[in-house]
Each structure stands twice: as structure tokens, then as C-alpha cells.
Amino acid sequence: KEMKKFQTEINQKNESIYKAKRRLCRALFKFFPIQYKKKNATISCEYLSLPIRGSFDHVDPQILDAALGYIILPIEHLANILNVSLPYQMKYMGSKSEIFDPNDPNKKYPLYKEGVKSEDFAIALRMLNHNVEHLCASQGLIITEQNKNNFIINLLSLYNLPTIGRYNKKKN
């Protein structure tokens, strides 16, 4: 009988934690809005638009750099709220943000396109994508093969996930 009472208390506390995480995530999404614009198949974040699919080649580099800097903020905050360790550390520096290789902390990759090697930028985007996929997996969100390398759609899926904060799968 004591064990059942104890289990009920644990379940109630877990439910309270879930609700608190969910509230924090919803507040974060209002503070860092990222919206899908169906009309031109883009996302919009603080007046910066990025295409949902395809490359960023036709996007003004200054807009791309600012948007990527903006996008890493909610990713980092989500990881903190959800208690998820991201595989790649990111450093917000506005339109000159960076992402780091965990195997070589001195090796950083630019999350900006202007004035850098295209290979380094491509590596940074893959690392960013992996961070978002990691967050998705921590919440039980299954990424389709079609969206496997699309951090924008996967981040939007997290934003729209009704059960965000429910899963407690510690991802390291």
C-alpha cells in the first residue's frame, strides 16, 4: 500500500514537471516565434525568411547569417528546459554565431555564410541539423526520411509538438 502511494506521488510530481516544462516551452516559442509561411514555403523569424526546402544559395547572406544566429537561441533554451545535452555546443554571436566540434574544442565552424569557406559552412549546418534531430529524438518525435536533413522543418515540428516536455529520455 505504501509503495502504491509513493508511486502515485511520483506520477503526480512527474506530471507537474511536464506541465512546467510545457509552459516554459510555450513561453519560449512566443518569445522566439518561428512561423511557417505557406504562401512562399518559407519560415519567418523576426522578419527574416528562410526557405523550408532546398539550399540557401539564393538567400541574401546577411539575412541568412542573422536568421541562423536567431535560430540557435531557441534551440539552446529548449535543450536547457528539456534537460538535453546537445551533441554540438553553439555560441550565439548574432549573425556570426558558431558551432564547435566536441572532439576538438578549438575547432569551430561558422553558422554564417558570408566570408567563410563553403565546406566549413556546410559542416556547421550539418552539426546544427544534428542538434535539432537530437532534440526531436529526446521528445519522441520521429523524423521522416524526407525531413532527415532539414533542421528548419524539424524545429517547426518541435514547436508544434503537443507533448513537448513529456518525455524524460535524457539524451547525452
C-alpha positions as semicolon CSV with decimal commas, in nm:
position;residue;x (nm);y (nm);z (nm)
1;K;0,000;0,000;0,000
2;E;0,285;0,238;0,085
3;M;0,451;0,158;-0,246
4;K;0,134;0,241;-0,440
5;K;0,101;0,573;-0,254
6;F;0,467;0,651;-0,325
7;Q;0,422;0,567;-0,695
8;T;0,114;0,793;-0,713
9;E;0,314;1,081;-0,563
10;I;0,595;1,025;-0,813
11;N;0,345;1,024;-1,100
12;Q;0,189;1,348;-0,974
13;K;0,530;1,515;-0,945
14;N;0,627;1,396;-1,294
15;E;0,302;1,539;-1,430
16;S;0,375;1,872;-1,257
17;I;0,725;1,878;-1,406
18;Y;0,585;1,801;-1,751
19;K;0,332;2,083;-1,726
20;A;0,600;2,327;-1,610
21;K;0,831;2,229;-1,897
22;R;0,545;2,261;-2,143
23;R;0,459;2,609;-2,012
24;L;0,824;2,715;-2,039
25;C;0,846;2,580;-2,395
26;R;0,527;2,760;-2,498
27;A;0,659;3,085;-2,347
28;L;0,988;3,033;-2,531
29;F;0,803;2,981;-2,860
30;K;0,619;3,311;-2,809
31;F;0,943;3,489;-2,727
32;F;1,124;3,336;-3,027
33;P;0,849;3,298;-3,285
34;I;0,929;3,090;-3,590
35;Q;0,638;3,057;-3,828
36;Y;0,573;2,870;-4,148
37;K;0,462;3,092;-4,436
38;K;0,273;2,862;-4,671
39;K;0,241;3,128;-4,943
40;N;0,611;3,117;-5,031
41;A;0,721;2,799;-4,846
42;T;0,947;2,983;-4,604
43;I;0,981;3,022;-4,232
44;S;0,985;3,361;-4,078
45;C;1,173;3,450;-3,763
46;E;1,183;3,814;-3,662
47;Y;1,122;3,935;-4,019
48;L;1,392;3,708;-4,158
49;S;1,275;3,450;-4,409
50;L;1,441;3,122;-4,496
51;P;1,324;2,860;-4,747
52;I;1,176;2,546;-4,598
53;R;1,337;2,319;-4,858
54;G;1,638;2,333;-5,082
55;S;1,957;2,529;-5,044
56;F;2,020;2,871;-4,904
57;D;2,215;2,976;-5,213
58;H;1,960;3,235;-5,322
59;V;1,917;3,385;-4,972
60;D;2,095;3,714;-4,904
61;P;2,397;3,611;-4,691
62;Q;2,332;3,882;-4,430
63;I;1,972;3,765;-4,384
64;L;2,082;3,401;-4,371
65;D;2,352;3,476;-4,114
66;A;2,114;3,674;-3,893
67;A;1,841;3,407;-3,919
68;L;2,080;3,125;-3,825
69;G;2,204;3,326;-3,528
70;Y;1,843;3,382;-3,422
71;I;1,752;3,014;-3,463
72;I;2,023;2,882;-3,230
73;L;1,881;3,077;-2,934
74;P;1,557;2,879;-2,902
75;I;1,749;2,556;-2,970
76;E;1,982;2,623;-2,678
77;H;1,698;2,728;-2,449
78;L;1,490;2,423;-2,546
79;A;1,783;2,197;-2,462
80;N;1,810;2,359;-2,119
81;I;1,438;2,339;-2,045
82;L;1,416;1,978;-2,161
83;N;1,742;1,880;-1,988
84;V;1,900;1,759;-2,312
85;S;2,273;1,779;-2,377
86;L;2,329;1,881;-2,737
87;P;2,598;1,695;-2,930
88;Y;2,749;2,021;-3,057
89;Q;2,798;2,328;-2,844
90;M;2,685;2,651;-3,007
91;K;2,791;3,005;-2,933
92;Y;2,546;3,281;-3,008
93;M;2,716;3,587;-3,155
94;G;2,434;3,733;-3,360
95;S;2,500;3,694;-3,731
96;K;2,845;3,550;-3,658
97;S;2,741;3,255;-3,439
98;E;2,950;2,939;-3,424
99;I;2,924;2,569;-3,351
100;F;3,202;2,354;-3,206
101;D;3,340;2,009;-3,276
102;P;3,328;1,813;-2,945
103;N;3,632;1,610;-3,050
104;D;3,837;1,928;-3,092
105;P;3,700;2,217;-2,879
106;N;3,937;2,456;-3,056
107;K;3,774;2,374;-3,390
108;K;3,477;2,596;-3,454
109;Y;3,254;2,616;-3,759
110;P;3,072;2,927;-3,877
111;L;2,694;2,938;-3,862
112;Y;2,722;3,220;-4,113
113;K;2,796;3,214;-4,481
114;E;2,950;3,549;-4,553
115;G;3,328;3,540;-4,586
116;V;3,387;3,174;-4,495
117;K;3,474;2,852;-4,678
118;S;3,163;2,684;-4,813
119;E;3,282;2,346;-4,675
120;D;3,303;2,488;-4,321
121;F;2,956;2,641;-4,352
122;A;2,815;2,308;-4,480
123;I;2,970;2,124;-4,183
124;A;2,819;2,380;-3,944
125;L;2,473;2,329;-4,096
126;R;2,507;1,950;-4,059
127;M;2,606;1,994;-3,695
128;L;2,312;2,231;-3,635
129;N;2,080;1,980;-3,801
130;H;2,216;1,704;-3,577
131;N;2,143;1,919;-3,268
132;V;1,782;1,965;-3,379
133;E;1,744;1,594;-3,459
134;H;1,882;1,516;-3,113
135;L;1,622;1,743;-2,951
136;C;1,348;1,580;-3,159
137;A;1,459;1,232;-3,056
138;S;1,461;1,335;-2,690
139;Q;1,092;1,420;-2,723
140;G;0,995;1,104;-2,908
141;L;0,948;1,295;-3,234
142;I;1,019;1,068;-3,527
143;I;1,189;1,238;-3,819
144;T;1,079;1,114;-4,158
145;E;1,336;1,022;-4,420
146;Q;1,211;1,317;-4,626
147;N;1,295;1,560;-4,344
148;K;1,612;1,390;-4,219
149;N;1,841;1,678;-4,315
150;N;1,600;1,964;-4,269
151;F;1,660;2,137;-3,936
152;I;1,401;2,403;-4,020
153;I;1,109;2,162;-4,063
154;N;1,224;1,956;-3,764
155;L;1,247;2,265;-3,542
156;L;0,898;2,366;-3,654
157;S;0,779;2,014;-3,569
158;L;0,916;2,062;-3,216
159;Y;0,740;2,396;-3,193
160;N;0,412;2,226;-3,283
161;L;0,460;1,911;-3,075
162;P;0,167;1,894;-2,831
163;T;0,356;1,668;-2,590
164;I;0,678;1,870;-2,571
165;G;0,835;1,822;-2,230
166;R;0,654;1,493;-2,169
167;Y;0,941;1,262;-2,248
168;N;1,217;1,234;-1,999
169;K;1,463;1,047;-2,216
170;K;1,793;1,201;-2,111
171;K;1,991;1,246;-2,431
172;N;2,366;1,281;-2,400
